[in-house]
PDB file of C-alpha atoms in Angstrom:
ATOM      1  CA  MET A   1     -26.170  -7.108 -19.725  1.00 42.00           C
ATOM      2  CA  ALA A   2     -22.761  -8.359 -19.176  1.00 53.00           C
ATOM      3  CA  LYS A   3     -21.993 -10.507 -16.258  1.00 65.00           C
ATOM      4  CA  GLU A   4     -20.327  -8.913 -13.214  1.00 79.00           C
ATOM      5  CA  GLU A   5     -16.835 -10.069 -12.163  1.00 88.00           C
ATOM      6  CA  LYS A   6     -14.559  -9.751  -9.463  1.00 92.00           C
ATOM      7  CA  LYS A   7     -10.769 -10.405  -9.601  1.00 94.00           C
ATOM      8  CA  VAL A   8      -8.805 -11.360  -6.567  1.00 94.00           C
ATOM      9  CA  LYS A   9      -5.048 -11.863  -6.363  1.00 94.00           C
ATOM     10  CA  LEU A  10      -3.222 -14.112  -3.974  1.00 94.00           C
ATOM     11  CA  GLN A  11      -0.118 -15.476  -3.227  1.00 94.00           C
ATOM     12  CA  ILE A  12      -0.438 -19.054  -1.591  1.00 94.00           C
ATOM     13  CA  LEU A  13       2.233 -21.752  -0.968  1.00 93.00           C
ATOM     14  CA  ALA A  14       1.781 -24.539  -3.713  1.00 93.00           C
ATOM     15  CA  GLY A  15      -0.156 -27.542  -2.552  1.00 92.00           C
ATOM     16  CA  LYS A  16      -0.869 -26.197   0.622  1.00 92.00           C
ATOM     17  CA  ALA A  17      -4.146 -24.020   0.119  1.00 92.00           C
ATOM     18  CA  THR A  18      -6.698 -24.440   3.198  1.00 92.00           C
ATOM     19  CA  PRO A  19      -9.889 -22.471   3.972  1.00 92.00           C
ATOM     20  CA  ALA A  20      -8.127 -20.805   6.557  1.00 89.00           C
ATOM     21  CA  PRO A  21      -6.725 -17.079   6.087  1.00 87.00           C
ATOM     22  CA  PRO A  22      -5.329 -15.534   3.652  1.00 87.00           C
ATOM     23  CA  VAL A  23      -7.744 -17.869   1.045  1.00 92.00           C
ATOM     24  CA  GLY A  24     -10.842 -17.968   3.356  1.00 91.00           C
ATOM     25  CA  THR A  25     -10.729 -13.991   4.213  1.00 92.00           C
ATOM     26  CA  CYS A  26     -10.238 -12.833   0.563  1.00 92.00           C
ATOM     27  CA  LEU A  27     -12.424 -15.292  -1.133  1.00 93.00           C
ATOM     28  CA  GLY A  28     -15.120 -16.165   1.646  1.00 90.00           C
ATOM     29  CA  CYS A  29     -16.591 -12.792   1.363  1.00 90.00           C
ATOM     30  CA  HIS A  30     -17.332 -13.253  -2.225  1.00 91.00           C
ATOM     31  CA  GLY A  31     -19.235 -16.236  -1.555  1.00 90.00           C
ATOM     32  CA  VAL A  32     -16.822 -18.950  -3.280  1.00 92.00           C
ATOM     33  CA  ASN A  33     -16.707 -22.496  -2.226  1.00 93.00           C
ATOM     34  CA  LEU A  34     -13.396 -22.576  -0.329  1.00 94.00           C
ATOM     35  CA  GLN A  35     -13.110 -26.250  -0.263  1.00 95.00           C
ATOM     36  CA  GLU A  36     -13.592 -26.584  -3.931  1.00 95.00           C
ATOM     37  CA  PHE A  37     -11.049 -23.684  -4.568  1.00 95.00           C
ATOM     38  CA  CYS A  38      -8.366 -25.429  -2.368  1.00 95.00           C
ATOM     39  CA  THR A  39      -8.881 -28.629  -3.871  1.00 95.00           C
ATOM     40  CA  LYS A  40      -8.441 -27.356  -7.359  1.00 96.00           C
ATOM     41  CA  PHE A  41      -5.673 -25.096  -6.339  1.00 95.00           C
ATOM     42  CA  ASN A  42      -3.728 -27.819  -4.432  1.00 95.00           C
ATOM     43  CA  ASP A  43      -4.342 -30.245  -7.506  1.00 95.00           C
ATOM     44  CA  ALA A  44      -3.129 -27.731 -10.113  1.00 95.00           C
ATOM     45  CA  THR A  45       0.152 -26.924  -7.926  1.00 94.00           C
ATOM     46  CA  ARG A  46       1.063 -30.293  -6.564  1.00 93.00           C
ATOM     47  CA  GLU A  47       4.197 -30.495  -8.560  1.00 93.00           C
ATOM     48  CA  MET A  48       5.328 -27.068  -7.293  1.00 90.00           C
ATOM     49  CA  MET A  49       5.152 -27.983  -3.856  1.00 90.00           C
ATOM     50  CA  GLY A  50       6.849 -25.500  -1.311  1.00 85.00           C
ATOM     51  CA  ASP A  51       7.135 -22.848  -3.961  1.00 90.00           C
ATOM     52  CA  ILE A  52       5.097 -19.149  -3.382  1.00 92.00           C
ATOM     53  CA  VAL A  53       2.417 -19.210  -6.163  1.00 94.00           C
ATOM     54  CA  PRO A  54       0.823 -16.166  -7.471  1.00 95.00           C
ATOM     55  CA  VAL A  55      -2.869 -16.739  -8.324  1.00 95.00           C
ATOM     56  CA  GLU A  56      -5.547 -14.556  -9.929  1.00 95.00           C
ATOM     57  CA  VAL A  57      -9.026 -15.742  -9.035  1.00 95.00           C
ATOM     58  CA  THR A  58     -11.957 -14.392 -11.185  1.00 95.00           C
ATOM     59  CA  ILE A  59     -15.367 -14.831  -9.612  1.00 94.00           C
ATOM     60  CA  HIS A  60     -18.390 -14.701 -11.529  1.00 93.00           C
ATOM     61  CA  GLU A  61     -21.571 -13.322 -10.470  1.00 91.00           C
ATOM     62  CA  ASP A  62     -23.247 -16.810  -9.685  1.00 91.00           C
ATOM     63  CA  LYS A  63     -20.326 -17.394  -7.152  1.00 90.00           C
ATOM     64  CA  SER A  64     -18.670 -19.465  -9.793  1.00 92.00           C
ATOM     65  CA  PHE A  65     -14.803 -19.179 -10.247  1.00 94.00           C
ATOM     66  CA  ASP A  66     -11.867 -19.643 -12.466  1.00 95.00           C
ATOM     67  CA  PHE A  67      -8.119 -19.257 -11.721  1.00 96.00           C
ATOM     68  CA  VAL A  68      -4.760 -18.454 -13.476  1.00 95.00           C
ATOM     69  CA  LEU A  69      -1.685 -19.523 -12.184  1.00 94.00           C
ATOM     70  CA  LYS A  70       1.233 -16.819 -12.630  1.00 94.00           C
ATOM     71  CA  THR A  71       5.068 -17.561 -12.162  1.00 92.00           C
ATOM     72  CA  GLN A  72       6.562 -17.099  -9.030  1.00 92.00           C
ATOM     73  CA  PRO A  73       7.811 -13.759  -7.796  1.00 94.00           C
ATOM     74  CA  ALA A  74      11.302 -12.757  -9.055  1.00 94.00           C
ATOM     75  CA  ALA A  75      12.563 -12.275  -5.603  1.00 94.00           C
ATOM     76  CA  PHE A  76      11.369 -15.959  -4.569  1.00 94.00           C
ATOM     77  CA  LEU A  77      13.090 -17.220  -7.568  1.00 95.00           C
ATOM     78  CA  LEU A  78      16.209 -15.152  -6.856  1.00 95.00           C
ATOM     79  CA  LYS A  79      16.458 -16.130  -2.795  1.00 94.00           C
ATOM     80  CA  LYS A  80      15.945 -19.804  -4.459  1.00 93.00           C
ATOM     81  CA  ALA A  81      18.801 -19.557  -6.716  1.00 94.00           C
ATOM     82  CA  ALA A  82      21.063 -18.082  -4.321  1.00 94.00           C
ATOM     83  CA  LYS A  83      20.174 -20.532  -1.599  1.00 93.00           C
ATOM     84  CA  LEU A  84      19.287 -17.358   0.847  1.00 92.00           C
ATOM     85  CA  LYS A  85      16.358 -17.068   3.385  1.00 91.00           C
ATOM     86  CA  LYS A  86      15.947 -13.329   2.944  1.00 88.00           C
ATOM     87  CA  GLY A  87      17.703 -10.602   0.956  1.00 87.00           C
ATOM     88  CA  SER A  88      20.016  -7.741   2.455  1.00 87.00           C
ATOM     89  CA  SER A  89      18.597  -5.539   4.885  1.00 87.00           C
ATOM     90  CA  LYS A  90      20.639  -2.547   3.548  1.00 87.00           C
ATOM     91  CA  GLY A  91      19.404  -3.250  -0.145  1.00 80.00           C
ATOM     92  CA  SER A  92      22.045  -2.608  -2.914  1.00 79.00           C
ATOM     93  CA  THR A  93      24.829  -1.265  -0.557  1.00 87.00           C
ATOM     94  CA  GLU A  94      25.522  -4.927   1.221  1.00 91.00           C
ATOM     95  CA  THR A  95      26.090  -7.937  -1.082  1.00 91.00           C
ATOM     96  CA  VAL A  96      24.854 -11.149   0.532  1.00 93.00           C
ATOM     97  CA  ALA A  97      25.096 -13.578  -2.598  1.00 93.00           C
ATOM     98  CA  THR A  98      26.288 -14.020  -6.135  1.00 94.00           C
ATOM     99  CA  ILE A  99      24.727 -15.456  -9.010  1.00 95.00           C
ATOM    100  CA  ASN A 100      25.896 -16.209 -12.353  1.00 95.00           C
ATOM    101  CA  ASP A 101      24.513 -14.709 -15.613  1.00 95.00           C
ATOM    102  CA  ALA A 102      23.412 -18.132 -16.798  1.00 95.00           C
ATOM    103  CA  THR A 103      21.049 -18.498 -13.694  1.00 96.00           C
ATOM    104  CA  LEU A 104      19.874 -14.796 -14.248  1.00 96.00           C
ATOM    105  CA  THR A 105      18.749 -15.769 -17.970  1.00 96.00           C
ATOM    106  CA  GLU A 106      17.354 -18.978 -16.598  1.00 96.00           C
ATOM    107  CA  ILE A 107      14.995 -16.715 -14.091  1.00 96.00           C
ATOM    108  CA  ALA A 108      14.293 -14.080 -16.696  1.00 96.00           C
ATOM    109  CA  GLU A 109      13.232 -16.755 -19.100  1.00 95.00           C
ATOM    110  CA  LYS A 110      10.827 -18.367 -16.536  1.00 94.00           C
ATOM    111  CA  LYS A 111       9.578 -15.102 -15.594  1.00 94.00           C
ATOM    112  CA  MET A 112       9.069 -13.698 -19.417  1.00 94.00           C
ATOM    113  CA  PRO A 113       5.261 -14.615 -19.747  1.00 91.00           C
ATOM    114  CA  ASP A 114       4.435 -12.337 -16.546  1.00 91.00           C
ATOM    115  CA  LEU A 115       6.982  -9.396 -17.236  1.00 91.00           C
ATOM    116  CA  ASN A 116       6.243  -6.204 -19.232  1.00 90.00           C
ATOM    117  CA  ALA A 117       9.400  -7.005 -21.810  1.00 89.00           C
ATOM    118  CA  TYR A 118       9.683  -7.710 -25.299  1.00 91.00           C
ATOM    119  CA  ASN A 119      12.932 -10.229 -25.134  1.00 94.00           C
ATOM    120  CA  VAL A 120      14.910 -12.113 -22.702  1.00 94.00           C
ATOM    121  CA  GLU A 121      17.679  -9.202 -22.665  1.00 95.00           C
ATOM    122  CA  LYS A 122      14.904  -6.853 -21.298  1.00 95.00           C
ATOM    123  CA  ALA A 123      13.690  -9.126 -19.046  1.00 96.00           C
ATOM    124  CA  LYS A 124      17.303  -9.830 -17.581  1.00 96.00           C
ATOM    125  CA  LYS A 125      17.621  -6.124 -16.955  1.00 95.00           C
ATOM    126  CA  ILE A 126      14.447  -6.114 -14.726  1.00 95.00           C
ATOM    127  CA  ILE A 127      15.515  -9.309 -12.867  1.00 96.00           C
ATOM    128  CA  ALA A 128      18.932  -7.870 -12.246  1.00 95.00           C
ATOM    129  CA  GLY A 129      17.436  -4.684 -10.649  1.00 95.00           C
ATOM    130  CA  THR A 130      15.610  -6.744  -8.101  1.00 94.00           C
ATOM    131  CA  ALA A 131      18.579  -8.795  -7.406  1.00 95.00           C
ATOM    132  CA  GLN A 132      20.837  -5.563  -6.980  1.00 94.00           C
ATOM    133  CA  ASN A 133      18.028  -4.322  -4.399  1.00 93.00           C
ATOM    134  CA  MET A 134      18.205  -7.749  -2.573  1.00 94.00           C
ATOM    135  CA  GLY A 135      21.757  -7.385  -2.281  1.00 94.00           C
ATOM    136  CA  ILE A 136      22.536 -10.348  -4.873  1.00 95.00           C
ATOM    137  CA  LYS A 137      25.432  -9.628  -7.159  1.00 94.00           C
ATOM    138  CA  ILE A 138      25.181 -10.836 -10.770  1.00 93.00           C
ATOM    139  CA  GLU A 139      28.626 -12.235 -12.237  1.00 91.00           C
ATOM    140  CA  GLY A 140      29.399 -12.330 -15.818  1.00 78.00           C
TER     141      GLY A 140
END
């Protein structure tokens, strides 16, 4: 008989996971040792301090766990590149910042492992769509 596994997806600030919510409420009900998870996560994300890091936690039947770190959300990377606190409240009808094509390519290359794209050009289109919806204009 196969082991029963559960998957939980979270977005946590790198290096700052604590047993308090949201980590505690999402993983505690599955019986995961919260302090052990927080210690391992914080050690794994120490060099990304301050960034939001998506993590996929696989919880095994015996309450042990494994986790996989994903790349930061595209919106987070775009806001960081454009030096914004938040995107446009009016979406694509209002431009709040501008980034160049080189920055777009850099973000697309960083996001490639988590995107459903076969090459960087397709990934750039996905990221450009996110940028447009946030009110960020692409030059070049």
